[in-house]
Amino acid sequence: YMDLDILFSLGKDGYSRVYEYGGRVDKVYPVGSLFMEYQSFAKKQKLIKKYDIAILGINTSNAYSRLDFFDKFMDDYYSLYRWAAKLSLERPNYKIVVIHHASAGEDIIEDKILSGSNVKVLDKNYNSYEIAFSSKLAITYGSTMGYELNAHGLDTFFVDPGHRCTFLPNKGNDIIDKMRITSYDDFARAIDEVVIDDRKFISNSESSAWITESSEVSRKIFNLLNTPRG
């Protein structure tokens, strides 16, 4: 399945399935997110909070054939947009935006759900990290950015109504369960606690298990590869 001398992992955890599926990895080095370093830290700019909630899309429009493999997938996934639309009408003062992958195609179902709501869909070519860090919190169904942002100080929640999301570990992981939202009431309550009460749900030390600090990933990789191995 996978045969590696070195795995540069995002964090201290999250790669156990490699071994479960029979993979071989000699050394694992947690270094952080190379993509986040390039897209976010390279610019070294201070961002102001322009939005309350940033919704981070995943590229389902080009991947239904591999994602829609259980009966409730579509209902689970689109819960995020139904709940966001409902919240935007109940809390019209909240600034809620959606940012998708640059490669994402048209999503007619999402468009219909958000029609008539106060949720704004941004140009997909904007930098997702800049949008997220310009927000008070972020929400996603299964984007890796959820882990990256939590590990860098921005509370990011995962919508998972049926505990079926394959992008998340199984139910029972104490850390991720704090960020897993399973109902609209929990969704609205968590958002209010962050936006209104300025509550912090997770500490950087907790989330480092997922992704370590990512401002110098390239240097870490270079130094590790440049170190003689016995």
JSON list of C-alpha atoms in Angstrom, two decimals:
[
{"chain": "A", "resi": 1, "resn": "TYR", "atom": "CA", "xyz": [0.00, 0.00, 0.00]},
{"chain": "A", "resi": 2, "resn": "MET", "atom": "CA", "xyz": [2.79, 2.42, 0.93]},
{"chain": "A", "resi": 3, "resn": "ASP", "atom": "CA", "xyz": [6.52, 1.78, 1.27]},
{"chain": "A", "resi": 4, "resn": "LEU", "atom": "CA", "xyz": [8.53, 4.76, 2.53]},
{"chain": "A", "resi": 5, "resn": "ASP", "atom": "CA", "xyz": [11.90, 5.50, 4.06]},
{"chain": "A", "resi": 6, "resn": "ILE", "atom": "CA", "xyz": [10.61, 8.85, 5.39]},
{"chain": "A", "resi": 7, "resn": "LEU", "atom": "CA", "xyz": [7.15, 10.27, 5.90]},
{"chain": "A", "resi": 8, "resn": "PHE", "atom": "CA", "xyz": [6.99, 14.01, 6.51]},
{"chain": "A", "resi": 9, "resn": "SER", "atom": "CA", "xyz": [3.70, 14.18, 8.40]},
{"chain": "A", "resi": 10, "resn": "LEU", "atom": "CA", "xyz": [1.49, 17.15, 9.18]},
{"chain": "A", "resi": 11, "resn": "GLY", "atom": "CA", "xyz": [1.55, 16.43, 12.92]},
{"chain": "A", "resi": 12, "resn": "LYS", "atom": "CA", "xyz": [2.36, 13.93, 15.63]},
{"chain": "A", "resi": 13, "resn": "ASP", "atom": "CA", "xyz": [-0.70, 11.83, 14.81]},
{"chain": "A", "resi": 14, "resn": "GLY", "atom": "CA", "xyz": [-3.03, 11.10, 11.91]},
{"chain": "A", "resi": 15, "resn": "TYR", "atom": "CA", "xyz": [-1.04, 8.52, 9.94]},
{"chain": "A", "resi": 16, "resn": "SER", "atom": "CA", "xyz": [-1.99, 5.33, 11.80]},
{"chain": "A", "resi": 17, "resn": "ARG", "atom": "CA", "xyz": [-4.02, 4.06, 8.82]},
{"chain": "A", "resi": 18, "resn": "VAL", "atom": "CA", "xyz": [-0.78, 3.68, 6.86]},
{"chain": "A", "resi": 19, "resn": "TYR", "atom": "CA", "xyz": [0.19, 0.88, 9.23]},
{"chain": "A", "resi": 20, "resn": "GLU", "atom": "CA", "xyz": [-3.35, -0.48, 9.51]},
{"chain": "A", "resi": 21, "resn": "TYR", "atom": "CA", "xyz": [-3.40, -1.04, 5.74]},
{"chain": "A", "resi": 22, "resn": "GLY", "atom": "CA", "xyz": [-0.02, -2.78, 5.78]},
{"chain": "A", "resi": 23, "resn": "GLY", "atom": "CA", "xyz": [2.24, 0.11, 4.87]},
{"chain": "A", "resi": 24, "resn": "ARG", "atom": "CA", "xyz": [5.92, 0.35, 5.81]},
{"chain": "A", "resi": 25, "resn": "VAL", "atom": "CA", "xyz": [7.43, 3.62, 7.02]},
{"chain": "A", "resi": 26, "resn": "ASP", "atom": "CA", "xyz": [10.90, 3.68, 8.56]},
{"chain": "A", "resi": 27, "resn": "LYS", "atom": "CA", "xyz": [10.87, 7.23, 9.95]},
{"chain": "A", "resi": 28, "resn": "VAL", "atom": "CA", "xyz": [8.08, 9.74, 10.59]},
{"chain": "A", "resi": 29, "resn": "TYR", "atom": "CA", "xyz": [8.97, 13.41, 11.02]},
{"chain": "A", "resi": 30, "resn": "PRO", "atom": "CA", "xyz": [6.15, 15.86, 11.90]},
{"chain": "A", "resi": 31, "resn": "VAL", "atom": "CA", "xyz": [6.94, 19.06, 9.98]},
{"chain": "A", "resi": 32, "resn": "GLY", "atom": "CA", "xyz": [3.60, 20.82, 9.40]},
{"chain": "A", "resi": 33, "resn": "SER", "atom": "CA", "xyz": [1.81, 21.83, 6.22]},
{"chain": "A", "resi": 34, "resn": "LEU", "atom": "CA", "xyz": [4.00, 22.73, 3.25]},
{"chain": "A", "resi": 35, "resn": "PHE", "atom": "CA", "xyz": [0.97, 24.07, 1.38]},
{"chain": "A", "resi": 36, "resn": "MET", "atom": "CA", "xyz": [0.03, 26.31, 4.31]},
{"chain": "A", "resi": 37, "resn": "GLU", "atom": "CA", "xyz": [3.58, 27.65, 4.52]},
{"chain": "A", "resi": 38, "resn": "TYR", "atom": "CA", "xyz": [3.46, 28.62, 0.86]},
{"chain": "A", "resi": 39, "resn": "GLN", "atom": "CA", "xyz": [-0.08, 30.01, 0.80]},
{"chain": "A", "resi": 40, "resn": "SER", "atom": "CA", "xyz": [-0.12, 31.77, 4.17]},
{"chain": "A", "resi": 41, "resn": "PHE", "atom": "CA", "xyz": [3.16, 32.35, 5.96]},
{"chain": "A", "resi": 42, "resn": "ALA", "atom": "CA", "xyz": [5.17, 33.40, 2.91]},
{"chain": "A", "resi": 43, "resn": "LYS", "atom": "CA", "xyz": [3.20, 36.67, 2.81]},
{"chain": "A", "resi": 44, "resn": "LYS", "atom": "CA", "xyz": [3.73, 37.53, 6.50]},
{"chain": "A", "resi": 45, "resn": "GLN", "atom": "CA", "xyz": [0.81, 39.95, 6.63]},
{"chain": "A", "resi": 46, "resn": "LYS", "atom": "CA", "xyz": [-1.49, 40.90, 9.48]},
{"chain": "A", "resi": 47, "resn": "LEU", "atom": "CA", "xyz": [-5.12, 40.30, 8.56]},
{"chain": "A", "resi": 48, "resn": "ILE", "atom": "CA", "xyz": [-8.07, 42.12, 10.10]},
{"chain": "A", "resi": 49, "resn": "LYS", "atom": "CA", "xyz": [-11.29, 40.29, 10.99]},
{"chain": "A", "resi": 50, "resn": "LYS", "atom": "CA", "xyz": [-13.66, 41.21, 8.14]},
{"chain": "A", "resi": 51, "resn": "TYR", "atom": "CA", "xyz": [-15.96, 38.20, 8.50]},
{"chain": "A", "resi": 52, "resn": "ASP", "atom": "CA", "xyz": [-17.58, 36.30, 11.34]},
{"chain": "A", "resi": 53, "resn": "ILE", "atom": "CA", "xyz": [-17.69, 32.86, 9.72]},
{"chain": "A", "resi": 54, "resn": "ALA", "atom": "CA", "xyz": [-15.71, 31.38, 6.83]},
{"chain": "A", "resi": 55, "resn": "ILE", "atom": "CA", "xyz": [-17.11, 28.18, 5.33]},
{"chain": "A", "resi": 56, "resn": "LEU", "atom": "CA", "xyz": [-14.38, 26.10, 3.68]},
{"chain": "A", "resi": 57, "resn": "GLY", "atom": "CA", "xyz": [-15.69, 23.99, 0.83]},
{"chain": "A", "resi": 58, "resn": "ILE", "atom": "CA", "xyz": [-14.35, 20.66, -0.35]},
{"chain": "A", "resi": 59, "resn": "ASN", "atom": "CA", "xyz": [-14.26, 19.73, -4.01]},
{"chain": "A", "resi": 60, "resn": "THR", "atom": "CA", "xyz": [-17.29, 17.44, -4.14]},
{"chain": "A", "resi": 61, "resn": "SER", "atom": "CA", "xyz": [-18.42, 18.55, -7.58]},
{"chain": "A", "resi": 62, "resn": "ASN", "atom": "CA", "xyz": [-15.54, 16.65, -9.18]},
{"chain": "A", "resi": 63, "resn": "ALA", "atom": "CA", "xyz": [-15.54, 13.71, -6.78]},
{"chain": "A", "resi": 64, "resn": "TYR", "atom": "CA", "xyz": [-19.08, 12.44, -6.19]},
{"chain": "A", "resi": 65, "resn": "SER", "atom": "CA", "xyz": [-18.16, 9.04, -7.64]},
{"chain": "A", "resi": 66, "resn": "ARG", "atom": "CA", "xyz": [-15.71, 8.37, -4.78]},
{"chain": "A", "resi": 67, "resn": "LEU", "atom": "CA", "xyz": [-17.31, 10.39, -1.97]},
{"chain": "A", "resi": 68, "resn": "ASP", "atom": "CA", "xyz": [-20.99, 9.46, -2.33]},
{"chain": "A", "resi": 69, "resn": "PHE", "atom": "CA", "xyz": [-20.57, 5.86, -1.21]},
{"chain": "A", "resi": 70, "resn": "PHE", "atom": "CA", "xyz": [-22.96, 5.73, 1.75]},
{"chain": "A", "resi": 71, "resn": "ASP", "atom": "CA", "xyz": [-26.68, 6.49, 1.85]},
{"chain": "A", "resi": 72, "resn": "LYS", "atom": "CA", "xyz": [-26.46, 9.66, 3.94]},
{"chain": "A", "resi": 73, "resn": "PHE", "atom": "CA", "xyz": [-23.41, 11.31, 2.38]},
{"chain": "A", "resi": 74, "resn": "MET", "atom": "CA", "xyz": [-25.31, 13.97, 0.44]},
{"chain": "A", "resi": 75, "resn": "ASP", "atom": "CA", "xyz": [-27.51, 14.79, 3.41]},
{"chain": "A", "resi": 76, "resn": "ASP", "atom": "CA", "xyz": [-24.50, 14.96, 5.77]},
{"chain": "A", "resi": 77, "resn": "TYR", "atom": "CA", "xyz": [-22.44, 17.14, 3.46]},
{"chain": "A", "resi": 78, "resn": "TYR", "atom": "CA", "xyz": [-25.14, 19.64, 2.55]},
{"chain": "A", "resi": 79, "resn": "SER", "atom": "CA", "xyz": [-26.16, 20.02, 6.21]},
{"chain": "A", "resi": 80, "resn": "LEU", "atom": "CA", "xyz": [-23.33, 22.53, 6.42]},
{"chain": "A", "resi": 81, "resn": "TYR", "atom": "CA", "xyz": [-24.95, 24.78, 3.82]},
{"chain": "A", "resi": 82, "resn": "ARG", "atom": "CA", "xyz": [-28.50, 24.29, 5.09]},
{"chain": "A", "resi": 83, "resn": "TRP", "atom": "CA", "xyz": [-27.41, 25.23, 8.61]},
{"chain": "A", "resi": 84, "resn": "ALA", "atom": "CA", "xyz": [-25.38, 28.20, 7.40]},
{"chain": "A", "resi": 85, "resn": "ALA", "atom": "CA", "xyz": [-28.33, 29.50, 5.36]},
{"chain": "A", "resi": 86, "resn": "LYS", "atom": "CA", "xyz": [-30.68, 29.11, 8.33]},
{"chain": "A", "resi": 87, "resn": "LEU", "atom": "CA", "xyz": [-28.26, 30.83, 10.71]},
{"chain": "A", "resi": 88, "resn": "SER", "atom": "CA", "xyz": [-27.74, 33.71, 8.29]},
{"chain": "A", "resi": 89, "resn": "LEU", "atom": "CA", "xyz": [-31.48, 34.44, 8.38]},
{"chain": "A", "resi": 90, "resn": "GLU", "atom": "CA", "xyz": [-31.73, 34.06, 12.17]},
{"chain": "A", "resi": 91, "resn": "ARG", "atom": "CA", "xyz": [-28.55, 36.18, 12.75]},
{"chain": "A", "resi": 92, "resn": "PRO", "atom": "CA", "xyz": [-28.60, 38.61, 9.80]},
{"chain": "A", "resi": 93, "resn": "ASN", "atom": "CA", "xyz": [-25.83, 40.67, 11.42]},
{"chain": "A", "resi": 94, "resn": "TYR", "atom": "CA", "xyz": [-23.36, 37.78, 11.04]},
{"chain": "A", "resi": 95, "resn": "LYS", "atom": "CA", "xyz": [-21.07, 38.07, 8.04]},
{"chain": "A", "resi": 96, "resn": "ILE", "atom": "CA", "xyz": [-20.91, 34.55, 6.61]},
{"chain": "A", "resi": 97, "resn": "VAL", "atom": "CA", "xyz": [-18.85, 33.71, 3.52]},
{"chain": "A", "resi": 98, "resn": "VAL", "atom": "CA", "xyz": [-18.07, 30.56, 1.54]},
{"chain": "A", "resi": 99, "resn": "ILE", "atom": "CA", "xyz": [-14.74, 29.97, -0.18]},
{"chain": "A", "resi": 100, "resn": "HIS", "atom": "CA", "xyz": [-14.22, 26.98, -2.47]},
{"chain": "A", "resi": 101, "resn": "HIS", "atom": "CA", "xyz": [-11.20, 25.31, -4.05]},
{"chain": "A", "resi": 102, "resn": "ALA", "atom": "CA", "xyz": [-10.04, 27.08, -7.19]},
{"chain": "A", "resi": 103, "resn": "SER", "atom": "CA", "xyz": [-10.67, 23.82, -9.07]},
{"chain": "A", "resi": 104, "resn": "ALA", "atom": "CA", "xyz": [-14.23, 23.39, -7.77]},
{"chain": "A", "resi": 105, "resn": "GLY", "atom": "CA", "xyz": [-16.97, 23.17, -10.36]},
{"chain": "A", "resi": 106, "resn": "GLU", "atom": "CA", "xyz": [-20.54, 24.43, -10.25]},
{"chain": "A", "resi": 107, "resn": "ASP", "atom": "CA", "xyz": [-22.71, 23.01, -7.46]},
{"chain": "A", "resi": 108, "resn": "ILE", "atom": "CA", "xyz": [-26.38, 23.42, -8.31]},
{"chain": "A", "resi": 109, "resn": "ILE", "atom": "CA", "xyz": [-27.54, 21.88, -5.02]},
{"chain": "A", "resi": 110, "resn": "GLU", "atom": "CA", "xyz": [-25.46, 24.29, -2.95]},
{"chain": "A", "resi": 111, "resn": "ASP", "atom": "CA", "xyz": [-26.60, 27.24, -5.06]},
{"chain": "A", "resi": 112, "resn": "LYS", "atom": "CA", "xyz": [-30.24, 26.32, -4.44]},
{"chain": "A", "resi": 113, "resn": "ILE", "atom": "CA", "xyz": [-29.71, 25.92, -0.68]},
{"chain": "A", "resi": 114, "resn": "LEU", "atom": "CA", "xyz": [-27.99, 29.30, -0.34]},
{"chain": "A", "resi": 115, "resn": "SER", "atom": "CA", "xyz": [-30.42, 31.14, -2.60]},
{"chain": "A", "resi": 116, "resn": "GLY", "atom": "CA", "xyz": [-32.28, 33.78, -0.59]},
{"chain": "A", "resi": 117, "resn": "SER", "atom": "CA", "xyz": [-29.91, 33.51, 2.39]},
{"chain": "A", "resi": 118, "resn": "ASN", "atom": "CA", "xyz": [-27.41, 36.05, 3.68]},
{"chain": "A", "resi": 119, "resn": "VAL", "atom": "CA", "xyz": [-24.45, 33.78, 2.95]},
{"chain": "A", "resi": 120, "resn": "LYS", "atom": "CA", "xyz": [-22.04, 35.25, 0.41]},
{"chain": "A", "resi": 121, "resn": "VAL", "atom": "CA", "xyz": [-20.07, 32.98, -1.93]},
{"chain": "A", "resi": 122, "resn": "LEU", "atom": "CA", "xyz": [-16.67, 34.50, -2.65]},
{"chain": "A", "resi": 123, "resn": "ASP", "atom": "CA", "xyz": [-14.57, 34.24, -5.79]},
{"chain": "A", "resi": 124, "resn": "LYS", "atom": "CA", "xyz": [-12.97, 30.78, -5.62]},
{"chain": "A", "resi": 125, "resn": "ASN", "atom": "CA", "xyz": [-9.64, 32.23, -6.76]},
{"chain": "A", "resi": 126, "resn": "TYR", "atom": "CA", "xyz": [-9.21, 34.17, -3.52]},
{"chain": "A", "resi": 127, "resn": "ASN", "atom": "CA", "xyz": [-6.64, 32.84, -1.05]},
{"chain": "A", "resi": 128, "resn": "SER", "atom": "CA", "xyz": [-8.58, 30.53, 1.31]},
{"chain": "A", "resi": 129, "resn": "TYR", "atom": "CA", "xyz": [-6.10, 31.02, 4.14]},
{"chain": "A", "resi": 130, "resn": "GLU", "atom": "CA", "xyz": [-6.44, 34.80, 3.96]},
{"chain": "A", "resi": 131, "resn": "ILE", "atom": "CA", "xyz": [-10.22, 34.51, 4.02]},
{"chain": "A", "resi": 132, "resn": "ALA", "atom": "CA", "xyz": [-10.11, 32.13, 7.01]},
{"chain": "A", "resi": 133, "resn": "PHE", "atom": "CA", "xyz": [-7.70, 34.24, 9.05]},
{"chain": "A", "resi": 134, "resn": "SER", "atom": "CA", "xyz": [-9.82, 37.28, 8.24]},
{"chain": "A", "resi": 135, "resn": "SER", "atom": "CA", "xyz": [-12.70, 35.53, 10.06]},
{"chain": "A", "resi": 136, "resn": "LYS", "atom": "CA", "xyz": [-13.49, 34.86, 13.70]},
{"chain": "A", "resi": 137, "resn": "LEU", "atom": "CA", "xyz": [-13.96, 31.15, 13.03]},
{"chain": "A", "resi": 138, "resn": "ALA", "atom": "CA", "xyz": [-14.17, 28.66, 10.19]},
{"chain": "A", "resi": 139, "resn": "ILE", "atom": "CA", "xyz": [-16.39, 25.66, 9.46]},
{"chain": "A", "resi": 140, "resn": "THR", "atom": "CA", "xyz": [-15.93, 22.80, 7.03]},
{"chain": "A", "resi": 141, "resn": "TYR", "atom": "CA", "xyz": [-17.17, 19.32, 6.26]},
{"chain": "A", "resi": 142, "resn": "GLY", "atom": "CA", "xyz": [-13.77, 17.76, 5.72]},
{"chain": "A", "resi": 143, "resn": "SER", "atom": "CA", "xyz": [-11.10, 20.17, 4.47]},
{"chain": "A", "resi": 144, "resn": "THR", "atom": "CA", "xyz": [-7.54, 19.62, 5.71]},
{"chain": "A", "resi": 145, "resn": "MET", "atom": "CA", "xyz": [-7.56, 23.34, 6.40]},
{"chain": "A", "resi": 146, "resn": "GLY", "atom": "CA", "xyz": [-9.73, 22.55, 9.41]},
{"chain": "A", "resi": 147, "resn": "TYR", "atom": "CA", "xyz": [-6.75, 20.89, 11.05]},
{"chain": "A", "resi": 148, "resn": "GLU", "atom": "CA", "xyz": [-4.29, 23.52, 9.85]},
{"chain": "A", "resi": 149, "resn": "LEU", "atom": "CA", "xyz": [-6.32, 26.45, 11.16]},
{"chain": "A", "resi": 150, "resn": "ASN", "atom": "CA", "xyz": [-7.04, 24.85, 14.53]},
{"chain": "A", "resi": 151, "resn": "ALA", "atom": "CA", "xyz": [-3.32, 24.31, 14.96]},
{"chain": "A", "resi": 152, "resn": "HIS", "atom": "CA", "xyz": [-2.63, 27.97, 14.21]},
{"chain": "A", "resi": 153, "resn": "GLY", "atom": "CA", "xyz": [-5.07, 29.69, 16.52]},
{"chain": "A", "resi": 154, "resn": "LEU", "atom": "CA", "xyz": [-8.35, 29.80, 14.57]},
{"chain": "A", "resi": 155, "resn": "ASP", "atom": "CA", "xyz": [-11.19, 27.67, 15.91]},
{"chain": "A", "resi": 156, "resn": "THR", "atom": "CA", "xyz": [-12.49, 25.57, 13.02]},
{"chain": "A", "resi": 157, "resn": "PHE", "atom": "CA", "xyz": [-15.43, 23.19, 13.35]},
{"chain": "A", "resi": 158, "resn": "PHE", "atom": "CA", "xyz": [-16.27, 20.06, 11.36]},
{"chain": "A", "resi": 159, "resn": "VAL", "atom": "CA", "xyz": [-19.91, 19.40, 10.48]},
{"chain": "A", "resi": 160, "resn": "ASP", "atom": "CA", "xyz": [-20.57, 15.67, 10.86]},
{"chain": "A", "resi": 161, "resn": "PRO", "atom": "CA", "xyz": [-24.25, 14.94, 11.67]},
{"chain": "A", "resi": 162, "resn": "GLY", "atom": "CA", "xyz": [-23.99, 11.15, 11.57]},
{"chain": "A", "resi": 163, "resn": "HIS", "atom": "CA", "xyz": [-20.37, 10.58, 12.63]},
{"chain": "A", "resi": 164, "resn": "ARG", "atom": "CA", "xyz": [-19.80, 9.20, 9.14]},
{"chain": "A", "resi": 165, "resn": "CYS", "atom": "CA", "xyz": [-17.36, 11.70, 7.67]},
{"chain": "A", "resi": 166, "resn": "THR", "atom": "CA", "xyz": [-14.41, 9.76, 6.25]},
{"chain": "A", "resi": 167, "resn": "PHE", "atom": "CA", "xyz": [-12.17, 12.83, 6.52]},
{"chain": "A", "resi": 168, "resn": "LEU", "atom": "CA", "xyz": [-12.34, 12.61, 10.32]},
{"chain": "A", "resi": 169, "resn": "PRO", "atom": "CA", "xyz": [-11.11, 10.03, 12.81]},
{"chain": "A", "resi": 170, "resn": "ASN", "atom": "CA", "xyz": [-13.65, 7.71, 14.39]},
{"chain": "A", "resi": 171, "resn": "LYS", "atom": "CA", "xyz": [-15.89, 9.05, 17.14]},
{"chain": "A", "resi": 172, "resn": "GLY", "atom": "CA", "xyz": [-14.14, 8.98, 20.49]},
{"chain": "A", "resi": 173, "resn": "ASN", "atom": "CA", "xyz": [-11.08, 11.07, 19.70]},
{"chain": "A", "resi": 174, "resn": "ASP", "atom": "CA", "xyz": [-11.28, 13.56, 22.58]},
{"chain": "A", "resi": 175, "resn": "ILE", "atom": "CA", "xyz": [-9.65, 16.46, 20.72]},
{"chain": "A", "resi": 176, "resn": "ILE", "atom": "CA", "xyz": [-11.45, 16.26, 17.40]},
{"chain": "A", "resi": 177, "resn": "ASP", "atom": "CA", "xyz": [-14.77, 15.53, 19.08]},
{"chain": "A", "resi": 178, "resn": "LYS", "atom": "CA", "xyz": [-14.65, 19.01, 20.65]},
{"chain": "A", "resi": 179, "resn": "MET", "atom": "CA", "xyz": [-14.66, 20.46, 17.15]},
{"chain": "A", "resi": 180, "resn": "ARG", "atom": "CA", "xyz": [-17.22, 18.05, 15.65]},
{"chain": "A", "resi": 181, "resn": "ILE", "atom": "CA", "xyz": [-20.75, 19.47, 15.23]},
{"chain": "A", "resi": 182, "resn": "THR", "atom": "CA", "xyz": [-23.65, 17.05, 14.86]},
{"chain": "A", "resi": 183, "resn": "SER", "atom": "CA", "xyz": [-26.81, 19.21, 14.98]},
{"chain": "A", "resi": 184, "resn": "TYR", "atom": "CA", "xyz": [-28.04, 22.66, 14.05]},
{"chain": "A", "resi": 185, "resn": "ASP", "atom": "CA", "xyz": [-28.46, 23.62, 17.71]},
{"chain": "A", "resi": 186, "resn": "ASP", "atom": "CA", "xyz": [-24.82, 22.75, 18.41]},
{"chain": "A", "resi": 187, "resn": "PHE", "atom": "CA", "xyz": [-23.85, 24.62, 15.24]},
{"chain": "A", "resi": 188, "resn": "ALA", "atom": "CA", "xyz": [-25.59, 27.84, 16.27]},
{"chain": "A", "resi": 189, "resn": "ARG", "atom": "CA", "xyz": [-24.45, 27.58, 19.90]},
{"chain": "A", "resi": 190, "resn": "ALA", "atom": "CA", "xyz": [-20.78, 27.05, 19.05]},
{"chain": "A", "resi": 191, "resn": "ILE", "atom": "CA", "xyz": [-20.76, 29.94, 16.61]},
{"chain": "A", "resi": 192, "resn": "ASP", "atom": "CA", "xyz": [-22.45, 32.29, 19.09]},
{"chain": "A", "resi": 193, "resn": "GLU", "atom": "CA", "xyz": [-19.92, 31.34, 21.77]},
{"chain": "A", "resi": 194, "resn": "VAL", "atom": "CA", "xyz": [-17.03, 32.27, 19.49]},
{"chain": "A", "resi": 195, "resn": "VAL", "atom": "CA", "xyz": [-18.51, 35.32, 17.75]},
{"chain": "A", "resi": 196, "resn": "ILE", "atom": "CA", "xyz": [-20.28, 36.85, 20.77]},
{"chain": "A", "resi": 197, "resn": "ASP", "atom": "CA", "xyz": [-18.43, 35.47, 23.79]},
{"chain": "A", "resi": 198, "resn": "ASP", "atom": "CA", "xyz": [-14.98, 35.18, 22.18]},
{"chain": "A", "resi": 199, "resn": "ARG", "atom": "CA", "xyz": [-14.64, 31.64, 23.52]},
{"chain": "A", "resi": 200, "resn": "LYS", "atom": "CA", "xyz": [-11.59, 29.59, 22.55]},
{"chain": "A", "resi": 201, "resn": "PHE", "atom": "CA", "xyz": [-12.49, 25.93, 22.06]},
{"chain": "A", "resi": 202, "resn": "ILE", "atom": "CA", "xyz": [-9.10, 24.38, 21.53]},
{"chain": "A", "resi": 203, "resn": "SER", "atom": "CA", "xyz": [-5.53, 25.17, 22.53]},
{"chain": "A", "resi": 204, "resn": "ASN", "atom": "CA", "xyz": [-2.56, 25.15, 20.18]},
{"chain": "A", "resi": 205, "resn": "SER", "atom": "CA", "xyz": [-0.90, 22.46, 22.29]},
{"chain": "A", "resi": 206, "resn": "GLU", "atom": "CA", "xyz": [-3.89, 20.15, 21.80]},
{"chain": "A", "resi": 207, "resn": "SER", "atom": "CA", "xyz": [-4.11, 20.64, 18.05]},
{"chain": "A", "resi": 208, "resn": "SER", "atom": "CA", "xyz": [-0.37, 20.15, 17.48]},
{"chain": "A", "resi": 209, "resn": "ALA", "atom": "CA", "xyz": [-1.15, 16.43, 17.39]},
{"chain": "A", "resi": 210, "resn": "TRP", "atom": "CA", "xyz": [-2.79, 17.11, 14.01]},
{"chain": "A", "resi": 211, "resn": "ILE", "atom": "CA", "xyz": [-0.44, 19.69, 12.54]},
{"chain": "A", "resi": 212, "resn": "THR", "atom": "CA", "xyz": [2.68, 21.30, 13.94]},
{"chain": "A", "resi": 213, "resn": "GLU", "atom": "CA", "xyz": [3.51, 24.97, 13.48]},
{"chain": "A", "resi": 214, "resn": "SER", "atom": "CA", "xyz": [3.97, 25.50, 9.74]},
{"chain": "A", "resi": 215, "resn": "SER", "atom": "CA", "xyz": [5.89, 28.71, 9.14]},
{"chain": "A", "resi": 216, "resn": "GLU", "atom": "CA", "xyz": [9.21, 26.95, 8.39]},
{"chain": "A", "resi": 217, "resn": "VAL", "atom": "CA", "xyz": [8.23, 23.59, 6.90]},
{"chain": "A", "resi": 218, "resn": "SER", "atom": "CA", "xyz": [10.69, 23.85, 4.00]},
{"chain": "A", "resi": 219, "resn": "ARG", "atom": "CA", "xyz": [13.59, 24.53, 6.34]},
{"chain": "A", "resi": 220, "resn": "LYS", "atom": "CA", "xyz": [12.63, 21.58, 8.57]},
{"chain": "A", "resi": 221, "resn": "ILE", "atom": "CA", "xyz": [12.50, 19.23, 5.58]},
{"chain": "A", "resi": 222, "resn": "PHE", "atom": "CA", "xyz": [15.80, 20.53, 4.21]},
{"chain": "A", "resi": 223, "resn": "ASN", "atom": "CA", "xyz": [17.56, 20.15, 7.56]},
{"chain": "A", "resi": 224, "resn": "LEU", "atom": "CA", "xyz": [16.24, 16.62, 8.03]},
{"chain": "A", "resi": 225, "resn": "LEU", "atom": "CA", "xyz": [17.25, 15.52, 4.55]},
{"chain": "A", "resi": 226, "resn": "ASN", "atom": "CA", "xyz": [20.65, 17.19, 4.99]},
{"chain": "A", "resi": 227, "resn": "THR", "atom": "CA", "xyz": [21.38, 15.28, 8.20]},
{"chain": "A", "resi": 228, "resn": "PRO", "atom": "CA", "xyz": [23.50, 12.15, 7.62]},
{"chain": "A", "resi": 229, "resn": "ARG", "atom": "CA", "xyz": [21.66, 8.96, 8.47]},
{"chain": "A", "resi": 230, "resn": "GLY", "atom": "CA", "xyz": [23.44, 6.05, 10.09]}
]
